[in-house]
Coordinates of C-alpha atoms and ligand atoms in Angstrom, one line a residue:
X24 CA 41.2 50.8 13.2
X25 CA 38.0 48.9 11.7
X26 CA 35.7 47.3 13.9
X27 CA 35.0 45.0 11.0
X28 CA 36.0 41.5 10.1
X29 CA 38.9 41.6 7.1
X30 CA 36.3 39.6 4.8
X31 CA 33.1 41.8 5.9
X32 CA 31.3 41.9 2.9
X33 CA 30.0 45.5 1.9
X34 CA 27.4 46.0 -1.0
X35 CA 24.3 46.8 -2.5
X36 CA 21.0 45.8 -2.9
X37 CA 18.1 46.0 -5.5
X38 CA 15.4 43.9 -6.5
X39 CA 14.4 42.0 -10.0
X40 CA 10.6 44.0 -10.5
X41 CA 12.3 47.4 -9.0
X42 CA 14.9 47.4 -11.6
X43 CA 15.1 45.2 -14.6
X44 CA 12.3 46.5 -16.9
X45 CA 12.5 44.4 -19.9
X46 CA 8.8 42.6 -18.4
X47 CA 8.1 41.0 -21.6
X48 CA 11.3 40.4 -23.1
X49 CA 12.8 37.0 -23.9
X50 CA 10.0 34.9 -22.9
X51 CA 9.4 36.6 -19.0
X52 CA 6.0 35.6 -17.7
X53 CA 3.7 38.5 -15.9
X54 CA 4.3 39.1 -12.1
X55 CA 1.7 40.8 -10.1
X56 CA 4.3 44.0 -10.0
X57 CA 3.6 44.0 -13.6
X58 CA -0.3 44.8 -13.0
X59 CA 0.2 47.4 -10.1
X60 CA 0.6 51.3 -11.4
X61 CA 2.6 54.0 -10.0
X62 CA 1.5 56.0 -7.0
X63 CA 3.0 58.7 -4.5
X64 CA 3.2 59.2 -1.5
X65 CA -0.3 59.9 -1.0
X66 CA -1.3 58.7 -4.3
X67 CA -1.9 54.5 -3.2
X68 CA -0.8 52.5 -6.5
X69 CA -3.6 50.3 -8.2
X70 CA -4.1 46.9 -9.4
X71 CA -5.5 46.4 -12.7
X72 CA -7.5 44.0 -14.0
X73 CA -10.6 42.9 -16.8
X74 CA -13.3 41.6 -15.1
X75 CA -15.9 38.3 -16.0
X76 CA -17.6 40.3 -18.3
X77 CA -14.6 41.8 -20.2
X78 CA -14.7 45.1 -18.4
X79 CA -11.7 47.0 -17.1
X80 CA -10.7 47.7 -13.6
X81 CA -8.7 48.6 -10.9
X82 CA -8.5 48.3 -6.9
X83 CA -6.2 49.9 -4.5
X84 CA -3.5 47.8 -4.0
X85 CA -2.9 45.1 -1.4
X86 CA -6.2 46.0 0.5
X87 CA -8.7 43.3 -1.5
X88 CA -8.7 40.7 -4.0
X89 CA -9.8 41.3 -7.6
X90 CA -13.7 40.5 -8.2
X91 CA -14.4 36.7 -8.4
X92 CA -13.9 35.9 -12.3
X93 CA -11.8 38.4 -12.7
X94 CA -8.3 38.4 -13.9
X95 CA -5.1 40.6 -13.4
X96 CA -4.4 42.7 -16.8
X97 CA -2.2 45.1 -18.0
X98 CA -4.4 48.0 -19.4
X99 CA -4.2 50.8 -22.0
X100 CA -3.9 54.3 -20.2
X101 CA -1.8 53.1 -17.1
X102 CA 1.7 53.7 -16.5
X103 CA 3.4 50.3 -14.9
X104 CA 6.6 51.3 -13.6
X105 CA 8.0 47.6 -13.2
X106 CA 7.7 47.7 -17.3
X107 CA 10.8 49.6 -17.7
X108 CA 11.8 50.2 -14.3
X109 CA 15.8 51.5 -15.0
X110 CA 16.4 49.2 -17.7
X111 CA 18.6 47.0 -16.0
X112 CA 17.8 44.4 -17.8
X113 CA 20.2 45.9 -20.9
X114 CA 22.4 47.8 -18.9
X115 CA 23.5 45.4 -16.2
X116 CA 27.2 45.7 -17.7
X117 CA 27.3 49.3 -17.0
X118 CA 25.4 49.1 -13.6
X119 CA 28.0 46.6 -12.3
X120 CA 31.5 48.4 -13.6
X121 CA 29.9 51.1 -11.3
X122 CA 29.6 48.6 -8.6
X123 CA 33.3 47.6 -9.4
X124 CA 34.3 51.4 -9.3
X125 CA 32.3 51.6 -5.5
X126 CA 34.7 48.4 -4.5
X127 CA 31.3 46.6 -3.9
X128 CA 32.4 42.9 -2.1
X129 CA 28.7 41.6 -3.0
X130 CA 25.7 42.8 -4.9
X131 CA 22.4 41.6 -3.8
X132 CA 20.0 41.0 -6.4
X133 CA 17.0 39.1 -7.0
X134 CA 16.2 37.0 -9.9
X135 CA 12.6 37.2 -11.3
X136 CA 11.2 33.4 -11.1
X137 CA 8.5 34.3 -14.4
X138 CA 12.1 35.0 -16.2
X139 CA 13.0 30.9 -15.5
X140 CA 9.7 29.8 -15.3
X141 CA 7.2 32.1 -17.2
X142 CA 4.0 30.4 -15.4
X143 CA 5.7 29.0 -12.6
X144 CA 4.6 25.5 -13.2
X145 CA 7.1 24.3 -16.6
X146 CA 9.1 21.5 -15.9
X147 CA 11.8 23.0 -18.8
X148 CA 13.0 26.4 -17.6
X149 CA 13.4 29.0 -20.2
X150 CA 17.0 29.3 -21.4
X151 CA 16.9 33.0 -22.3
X152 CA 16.4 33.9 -18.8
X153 CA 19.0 30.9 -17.6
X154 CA 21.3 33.0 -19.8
X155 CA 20.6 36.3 -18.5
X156 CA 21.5 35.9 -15.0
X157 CA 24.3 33.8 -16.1
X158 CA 25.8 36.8 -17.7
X159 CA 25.4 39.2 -14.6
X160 CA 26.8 37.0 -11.9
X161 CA 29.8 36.2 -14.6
X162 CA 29.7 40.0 -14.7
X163 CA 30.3 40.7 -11.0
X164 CA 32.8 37.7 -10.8
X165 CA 34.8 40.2 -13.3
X166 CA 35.2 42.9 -10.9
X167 CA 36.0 39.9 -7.5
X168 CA 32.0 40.9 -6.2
X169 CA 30.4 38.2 -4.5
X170 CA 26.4 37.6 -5.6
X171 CA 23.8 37.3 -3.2
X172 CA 20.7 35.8 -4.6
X173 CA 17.1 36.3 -3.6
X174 CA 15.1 33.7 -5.2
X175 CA 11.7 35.4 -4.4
X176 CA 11.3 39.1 -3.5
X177 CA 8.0 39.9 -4.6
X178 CA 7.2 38.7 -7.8
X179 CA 5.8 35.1 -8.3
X180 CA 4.4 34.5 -11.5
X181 CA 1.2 35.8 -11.9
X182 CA -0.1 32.7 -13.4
X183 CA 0.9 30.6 -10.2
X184 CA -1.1 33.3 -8.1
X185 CA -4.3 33.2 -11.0
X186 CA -4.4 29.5 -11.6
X187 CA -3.4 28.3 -8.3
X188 CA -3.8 30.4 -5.7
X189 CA -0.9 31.4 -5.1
X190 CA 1.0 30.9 -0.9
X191 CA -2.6 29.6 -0.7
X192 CA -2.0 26.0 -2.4
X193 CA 0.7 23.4 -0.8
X194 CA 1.0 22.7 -4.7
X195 CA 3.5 25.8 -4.5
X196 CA 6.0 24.3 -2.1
X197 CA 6.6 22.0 -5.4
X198 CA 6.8 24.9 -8.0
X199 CA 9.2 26.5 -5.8
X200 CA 12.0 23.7 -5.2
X201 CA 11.7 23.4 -8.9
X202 CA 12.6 27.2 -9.3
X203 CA 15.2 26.8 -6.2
X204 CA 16.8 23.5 -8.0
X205 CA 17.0 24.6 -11.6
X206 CA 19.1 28.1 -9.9
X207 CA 21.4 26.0 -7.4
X208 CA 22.3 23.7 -10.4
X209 CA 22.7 26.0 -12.8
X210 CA 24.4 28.9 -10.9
X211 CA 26.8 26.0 -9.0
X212 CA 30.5 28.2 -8.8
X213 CA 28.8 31.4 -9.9
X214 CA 26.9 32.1 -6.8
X215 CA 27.4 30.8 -3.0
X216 CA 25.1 33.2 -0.7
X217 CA 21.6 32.7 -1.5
X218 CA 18.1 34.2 0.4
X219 CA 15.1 31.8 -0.1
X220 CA 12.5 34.8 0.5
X221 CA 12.7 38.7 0.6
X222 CA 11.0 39.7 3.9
X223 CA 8.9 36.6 4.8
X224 CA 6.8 38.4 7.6
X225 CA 6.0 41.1 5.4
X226 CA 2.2 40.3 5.6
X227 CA 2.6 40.0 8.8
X228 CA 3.8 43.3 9.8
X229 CA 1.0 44.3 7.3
X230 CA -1.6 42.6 8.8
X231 CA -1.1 43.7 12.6
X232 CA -0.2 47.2 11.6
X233 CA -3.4 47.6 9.3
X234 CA -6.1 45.6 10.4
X235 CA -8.8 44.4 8.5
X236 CA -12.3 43.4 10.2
X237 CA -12.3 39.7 9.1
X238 CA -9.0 39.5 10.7
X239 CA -9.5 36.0 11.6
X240 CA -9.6 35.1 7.9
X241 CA -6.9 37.1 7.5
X242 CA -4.6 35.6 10.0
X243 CA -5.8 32.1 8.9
X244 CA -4.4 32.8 5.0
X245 CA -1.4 34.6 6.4
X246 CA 0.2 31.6 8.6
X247 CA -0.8 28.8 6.1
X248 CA 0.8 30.4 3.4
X249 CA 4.0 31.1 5.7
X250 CA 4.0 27.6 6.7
X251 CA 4.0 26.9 3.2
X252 CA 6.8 29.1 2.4
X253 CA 8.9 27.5 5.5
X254 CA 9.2 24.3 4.1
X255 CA 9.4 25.6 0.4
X256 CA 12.7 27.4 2.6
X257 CA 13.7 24.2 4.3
X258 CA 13.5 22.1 1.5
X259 CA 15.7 24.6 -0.8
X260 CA 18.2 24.9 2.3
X261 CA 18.4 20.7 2.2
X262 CA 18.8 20.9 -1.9
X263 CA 21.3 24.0 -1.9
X264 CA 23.8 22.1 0.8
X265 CA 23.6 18.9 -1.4
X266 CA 24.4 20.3 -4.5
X267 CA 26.8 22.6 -3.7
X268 CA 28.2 22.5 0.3
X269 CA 29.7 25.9 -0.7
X270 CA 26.5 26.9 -0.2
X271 CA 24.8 29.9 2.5
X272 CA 21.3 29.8 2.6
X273 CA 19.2 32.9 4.9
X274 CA 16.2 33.9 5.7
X275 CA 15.6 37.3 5.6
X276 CA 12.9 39.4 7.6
X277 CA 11.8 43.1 7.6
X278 CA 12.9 44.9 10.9
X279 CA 11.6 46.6 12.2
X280 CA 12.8 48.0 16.3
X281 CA 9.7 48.1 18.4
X282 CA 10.1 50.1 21.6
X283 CA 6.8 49.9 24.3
X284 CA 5.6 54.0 24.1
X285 CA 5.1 53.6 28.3
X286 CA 6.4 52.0 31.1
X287 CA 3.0 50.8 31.6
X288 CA 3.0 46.8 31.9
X289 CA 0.3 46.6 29.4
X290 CA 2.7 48.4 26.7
X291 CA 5.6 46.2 27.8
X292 CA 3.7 43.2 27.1
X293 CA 2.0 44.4 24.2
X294 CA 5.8 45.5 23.1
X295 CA 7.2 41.8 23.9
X296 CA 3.9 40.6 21.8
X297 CA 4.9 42.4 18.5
X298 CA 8.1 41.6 18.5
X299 CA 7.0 37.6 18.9
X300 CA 4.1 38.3 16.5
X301 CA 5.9 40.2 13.7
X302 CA 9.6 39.9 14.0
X303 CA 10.5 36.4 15.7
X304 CA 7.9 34.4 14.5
X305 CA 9.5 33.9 11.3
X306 CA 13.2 33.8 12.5
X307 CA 12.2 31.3 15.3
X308 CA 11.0 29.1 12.6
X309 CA 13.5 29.1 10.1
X310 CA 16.6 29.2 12.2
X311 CA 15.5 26.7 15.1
X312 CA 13.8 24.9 13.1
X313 CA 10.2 24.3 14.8
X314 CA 7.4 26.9 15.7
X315 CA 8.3 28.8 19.5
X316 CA 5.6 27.8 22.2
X317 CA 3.9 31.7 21.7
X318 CA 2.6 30.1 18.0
X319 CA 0.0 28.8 20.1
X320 CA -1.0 32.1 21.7
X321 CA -1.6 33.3 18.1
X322 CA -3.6 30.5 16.2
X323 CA -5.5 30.6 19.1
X324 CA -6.4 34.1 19.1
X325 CA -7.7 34.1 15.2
X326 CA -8.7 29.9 15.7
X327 CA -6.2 29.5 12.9
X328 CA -6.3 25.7 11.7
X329 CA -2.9 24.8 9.9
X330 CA -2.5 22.3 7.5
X331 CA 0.7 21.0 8.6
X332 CA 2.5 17.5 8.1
X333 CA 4.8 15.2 9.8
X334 CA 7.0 15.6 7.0
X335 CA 6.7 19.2 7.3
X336 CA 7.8 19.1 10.7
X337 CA 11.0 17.1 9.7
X338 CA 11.5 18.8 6.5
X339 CA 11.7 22.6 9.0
X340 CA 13.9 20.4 11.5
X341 CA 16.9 19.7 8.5
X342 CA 16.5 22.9 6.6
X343 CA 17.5 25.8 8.9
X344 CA 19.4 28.4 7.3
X345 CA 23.3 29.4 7.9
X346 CA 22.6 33.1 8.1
X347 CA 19.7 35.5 9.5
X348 CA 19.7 38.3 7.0
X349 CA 17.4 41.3 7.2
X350 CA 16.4 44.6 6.2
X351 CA 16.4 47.5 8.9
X352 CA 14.9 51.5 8.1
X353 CA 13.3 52.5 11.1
X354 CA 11.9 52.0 14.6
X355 CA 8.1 51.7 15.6
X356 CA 6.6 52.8 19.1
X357 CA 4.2 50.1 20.6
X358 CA 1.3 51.5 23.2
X359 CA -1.9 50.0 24.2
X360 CA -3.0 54.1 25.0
X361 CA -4.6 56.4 23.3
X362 CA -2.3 58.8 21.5
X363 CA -3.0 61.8 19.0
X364 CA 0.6 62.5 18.2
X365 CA 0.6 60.0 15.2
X366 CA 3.1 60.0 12.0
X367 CA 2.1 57.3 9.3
X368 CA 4.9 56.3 7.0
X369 CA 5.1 52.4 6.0
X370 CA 6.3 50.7 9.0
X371 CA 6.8 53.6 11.9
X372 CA 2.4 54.0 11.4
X373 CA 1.8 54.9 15.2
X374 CA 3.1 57.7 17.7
X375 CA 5.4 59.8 17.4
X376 CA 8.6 59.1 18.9
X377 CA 9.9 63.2 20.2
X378 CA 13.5 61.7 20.1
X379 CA 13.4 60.9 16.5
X380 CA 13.6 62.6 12.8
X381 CA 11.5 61.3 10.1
X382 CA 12.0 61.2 6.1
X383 CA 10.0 63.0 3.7
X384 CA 7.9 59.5 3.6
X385 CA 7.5 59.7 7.9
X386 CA 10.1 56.8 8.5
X387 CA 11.5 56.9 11.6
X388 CA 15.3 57.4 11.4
X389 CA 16.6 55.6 13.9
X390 CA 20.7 54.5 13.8
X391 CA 20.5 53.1 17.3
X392 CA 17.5 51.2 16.7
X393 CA 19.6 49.3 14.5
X394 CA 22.1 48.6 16.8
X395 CA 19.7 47.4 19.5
X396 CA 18.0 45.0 16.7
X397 CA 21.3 43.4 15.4
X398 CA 22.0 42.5 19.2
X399 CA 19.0 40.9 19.8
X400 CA 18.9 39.0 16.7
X401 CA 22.2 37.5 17.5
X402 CA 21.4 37.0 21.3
X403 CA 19.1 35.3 19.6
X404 CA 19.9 32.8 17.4
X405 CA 24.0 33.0 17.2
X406 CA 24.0 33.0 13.6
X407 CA 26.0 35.1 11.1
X408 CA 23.4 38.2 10.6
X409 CA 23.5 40.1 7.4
X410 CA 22.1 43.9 6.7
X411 CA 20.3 43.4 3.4
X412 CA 18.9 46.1 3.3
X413 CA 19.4 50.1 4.7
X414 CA 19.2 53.6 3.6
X415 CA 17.4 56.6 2.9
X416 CA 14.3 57.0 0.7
X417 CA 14.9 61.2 -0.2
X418 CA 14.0 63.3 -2.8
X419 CA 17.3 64.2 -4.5
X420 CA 18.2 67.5 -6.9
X421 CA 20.6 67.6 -9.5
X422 CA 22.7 71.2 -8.9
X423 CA 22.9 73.0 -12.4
X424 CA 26.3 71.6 -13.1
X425 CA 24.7 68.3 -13.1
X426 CA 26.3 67.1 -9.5
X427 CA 24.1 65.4 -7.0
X428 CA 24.9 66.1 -3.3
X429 CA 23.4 64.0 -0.9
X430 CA 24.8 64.8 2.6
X431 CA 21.3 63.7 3.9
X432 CA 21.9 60.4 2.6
X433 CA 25.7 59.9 3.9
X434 CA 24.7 61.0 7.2
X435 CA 22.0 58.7 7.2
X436 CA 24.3 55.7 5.9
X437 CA 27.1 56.9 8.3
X438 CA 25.1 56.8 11.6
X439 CA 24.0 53.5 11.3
X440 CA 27.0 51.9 10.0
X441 CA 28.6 53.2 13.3
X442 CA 25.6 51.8 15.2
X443 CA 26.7 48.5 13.2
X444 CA 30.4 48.9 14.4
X445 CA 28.9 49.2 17.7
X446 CA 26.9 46.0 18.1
X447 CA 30.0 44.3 16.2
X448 CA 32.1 45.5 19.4
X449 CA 29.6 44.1 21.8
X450 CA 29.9 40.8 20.3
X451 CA 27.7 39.9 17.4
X452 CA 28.8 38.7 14.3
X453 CA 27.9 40.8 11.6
X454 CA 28.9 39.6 7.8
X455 CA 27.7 41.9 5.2
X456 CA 25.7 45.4 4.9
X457 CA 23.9 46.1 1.6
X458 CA 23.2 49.3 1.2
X459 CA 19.1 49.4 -0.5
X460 CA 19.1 50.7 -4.0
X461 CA 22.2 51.3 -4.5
X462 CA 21.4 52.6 -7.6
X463 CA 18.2 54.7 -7.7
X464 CA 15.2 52.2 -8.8
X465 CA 11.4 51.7 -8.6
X466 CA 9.6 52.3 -4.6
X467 CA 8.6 49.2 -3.9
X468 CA 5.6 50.6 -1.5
X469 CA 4.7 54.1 -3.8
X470 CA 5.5 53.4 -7.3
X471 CA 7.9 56.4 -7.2
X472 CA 11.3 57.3 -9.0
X473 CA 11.0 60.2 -6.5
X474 CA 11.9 58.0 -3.5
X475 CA 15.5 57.4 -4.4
X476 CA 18.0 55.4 -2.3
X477 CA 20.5 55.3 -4.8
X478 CA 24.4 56.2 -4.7
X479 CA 24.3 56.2 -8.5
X480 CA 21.3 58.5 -9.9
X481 CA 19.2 57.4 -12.8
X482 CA 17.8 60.5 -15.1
X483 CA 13.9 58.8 -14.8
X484 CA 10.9 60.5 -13.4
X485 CA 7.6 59.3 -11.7
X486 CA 5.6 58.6 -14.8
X487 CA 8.5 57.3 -17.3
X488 CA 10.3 60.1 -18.7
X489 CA 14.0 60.4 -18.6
X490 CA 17.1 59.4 -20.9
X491 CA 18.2 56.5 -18.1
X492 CA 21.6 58.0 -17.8
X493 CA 23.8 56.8 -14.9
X494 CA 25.1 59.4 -12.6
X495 CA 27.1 58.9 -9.5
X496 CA 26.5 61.1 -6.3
X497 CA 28.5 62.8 -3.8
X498 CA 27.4 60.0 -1.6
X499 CA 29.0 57.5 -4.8
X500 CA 32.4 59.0 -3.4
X501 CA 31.8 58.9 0.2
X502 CA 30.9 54.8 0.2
X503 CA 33.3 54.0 -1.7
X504 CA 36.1 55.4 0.8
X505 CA 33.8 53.4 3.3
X506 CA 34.5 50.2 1.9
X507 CA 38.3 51.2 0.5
X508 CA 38.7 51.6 4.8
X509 CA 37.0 48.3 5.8
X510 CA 34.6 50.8 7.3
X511 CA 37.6 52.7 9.2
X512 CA 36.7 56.1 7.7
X513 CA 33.2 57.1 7.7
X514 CA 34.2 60.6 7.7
X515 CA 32.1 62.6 5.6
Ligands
BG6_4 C1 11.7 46.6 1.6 C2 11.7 45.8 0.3 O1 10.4 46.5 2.2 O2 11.8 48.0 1.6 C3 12.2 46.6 -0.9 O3 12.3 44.6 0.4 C4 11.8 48.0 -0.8 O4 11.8 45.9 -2.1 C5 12.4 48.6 0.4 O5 12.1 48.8 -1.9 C6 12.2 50.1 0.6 O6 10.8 50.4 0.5 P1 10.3 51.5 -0.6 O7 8.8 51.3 -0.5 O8 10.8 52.8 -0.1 O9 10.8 51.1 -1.9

């Protein structure tokens, strides 16, 4: 028997700058994915740019800002995997019959804002793009898949960022309800589920994971520009229920299950502290509505000064969203001590937990983790919860014959959909999974093809070669049975 609801909504996931390509095409405007070059796992991707005086350059990624004067360029000599990514751009029709073939009930996309609005601040939006995503979610209405839209997953046009600041300026709340509008009209009847922004506490989690020494400065940019991006939410939340009631609106959030590394009060608090400081402080907001009493605990620590309005405060009060979506890969142990036994991989940076396995990229794999996150977010906030995002990042090797098996990856996929049955038979409503790069694509954090998540392999390597060709894997076969059962048979 399934433990899931009849209507549970089992998918997958990929992003606009991890898969499309096509970054120039039909009028697109640059995104800052479009200026950052491959990498590895211990290769850190770059940013690129041309300095005041007209000279090249490039800066590890996400660590600092360009040189004042300076802009973001693409440059002769550097590979930009974004460019071409897998093409999906021109083979969207193929990538979603194989979607059809899976028995995918939703596909979670995202759609590129520099595609509508090619600097971000137009008030006409650019019909070629309009078009585009017209055609996909028509596309996956062929094959009875649901689309679940991300309006921003990490790619605002670069001009907004160059000209204006970016999160930084209140002038983007505007910019954005523009974007958010011109998509609910236009994509009214095509497309009901909708996620305002792709793990919001993203710099968050960066920020207290990988401190900087002017943290205070740090912090102070960080919550202004998520304030920002809480009423751009609210306000898109309001507009999506008037135009369309039909409409869902999330947030979504990177978790990430912290558990304290001793029973030493000081780790338990610290423990409670990053779950507040990285995890809930974004939830709280956008599904209450108003900042949780422990926001004052934090702008205190960095002195953070917020420029926040009445209207603001109303505007978060009527825009809370219908569903808490997220993204789960991996636990993280908290610990005020001393430890040597450290792994570093993305998210699980810290010690080492001796009841775990890690991936080839050190993520903790952790299937109960997930469990104990989904019932805490539901304890939470009683909302519909949604897994956006889950699976394995592995290196995968075609057999001579041209097969691809990927046990690794089923087992992987297997443990923590039980772990979601589980927290669905303790009580919390759980909607949708989408499985994360459902078909190989661009790492988001390395650059890589290498990192693959994928149920359908793409014949690409880490520096652009490869014919593109569409592949299903062993673990193809496996999910689709999944979904066939309503999650029944997760039998490998
Ligand atoms: C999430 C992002 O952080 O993790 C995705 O929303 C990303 O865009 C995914 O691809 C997996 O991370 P990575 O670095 O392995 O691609």
């Amino acid at each position: 028997m399934s433990a899931f609801p009849p209507n549970f909504l089992w998918g997958g996931a990929i992003s606009a700058n991890q898969a499309e390509g096509a970054y120039d095409v039909d009028g697109r405007g640059l995104t800052k994915a479009d200026v950052i070059t491959g990498g590895a796992r211990t290769v850190e991707r770059k940013i690129t740019y041309i300095d005041s005086s007209g000279q090249p350059g490039e800066l590890r990624n996400k660590r600092a800002d360009i040189p004042p004067g300076a802009t973001h360029a693409v440059l002769p000599g550097y590979y930009y995997p974004s460019h071409e990514a897998i093409d999906f751009y021109h083979r969207y029709q193929e990538d979603i019959a194989l979607f059809g073939k899976l028995g995918f009930k939703t596909f979670r996309l995202s759609i590129s804002w520099s595609r509508i609005f090619p600097n971000g601040d137009e008030t006409v939006p650019n019909a070629a793009g309009l078009e585009f995503y017209r055609k996909v979610f028509q596309e996956c209405h062929k094959y009875g898949i649901e689309p679940l839209v991300t309006l921003s997953h990490f790619d605002t046009p670069l001009y907004l960022e160059e000209k204006y600041g970016g999160w930084n300026n209140r002038q983007m709340i505007d910019f954005y309800i523009h974007f958010a509008k011109t998509c609910f009209q236009e994509y009214r009847g095509l497309v009901k589920y909708w996620i305002s922004f792709n793990e919001i506490n993203h710099p968050l989690m960066i920020a207290e994971l990988f401190r900087e020494e002017n943290e205070k400065a740090q912090f102070q940019a960080i919550y202004q520009q998520l304030h920002y991006q809480f009423v751009a939410s609210a306000r898109a939340v309001q507009l999506a229920h008037q135009i369309d009631p039909e409409n869902t609106v999330g947030c979504m959030v990177a978790g990430v299950t912290f558990y304290p590394g001793t029973p030493d009060p000081e780790d338990i608090l610290h423990n409670r502290y990053m779950w507040e400081n990285i995890i809930y402080y974004c939830g709280d907001v956008q599904c209450r509505g108003k900042y949780p009493s422990y926001a004052k605990r934090l702008w205190d620590k960095y002195e953070v000064q917020l420029d926040i309005s009445a209207k603001d405060l109303e505007d978060l009060a009527a825009g809370t969203v219908d569903m808490y979506t997220f993204s789960y890969y991996m636990s993280s142990i908290v610990t005020t001590h001393p430890n040597d036994d450290v792994v570093s991989g993305n998210y699980s940076s810290g010690v080492r937990n001796p009841y775990l396995e890690y991936s080839q990229w050190g993520w903790a794999l952790d299937p109960k983790g997930l469990r104990y996150l989904i019932e805490k977010l539901y304890d939470r906030y009683s909302l519909p919860l949604m897994v956006v995002e889950n699976g394995l990042g592995a290196v995968d090797e075609p057999a001579p014959d041209g097969t691809i098996n990927d046990p690794y990856r089923i087992a992987y996929l297997q443990a923590h959909i039980q772990e979601m049955a589980a927290a669905i038979a303790h009580g919390a409503e759980v909607i949708g999974y989408t499985a994360w790069g459902c078909i190989d694509i661009i790492s988001s954090s390395t650059g890589e093809m290498t990192k693959r998540y994928g149920l359908i392999y793409v014949d690409k390597d880490d520096v652009g070669n490869g014919t593109l060709e569409r592949r299903p894997k062993q673990s193809f076969y496996w999910y689709q049975k999944v979904i066939a059962s309503n999650g029944a048979d997760l039998d490998q």
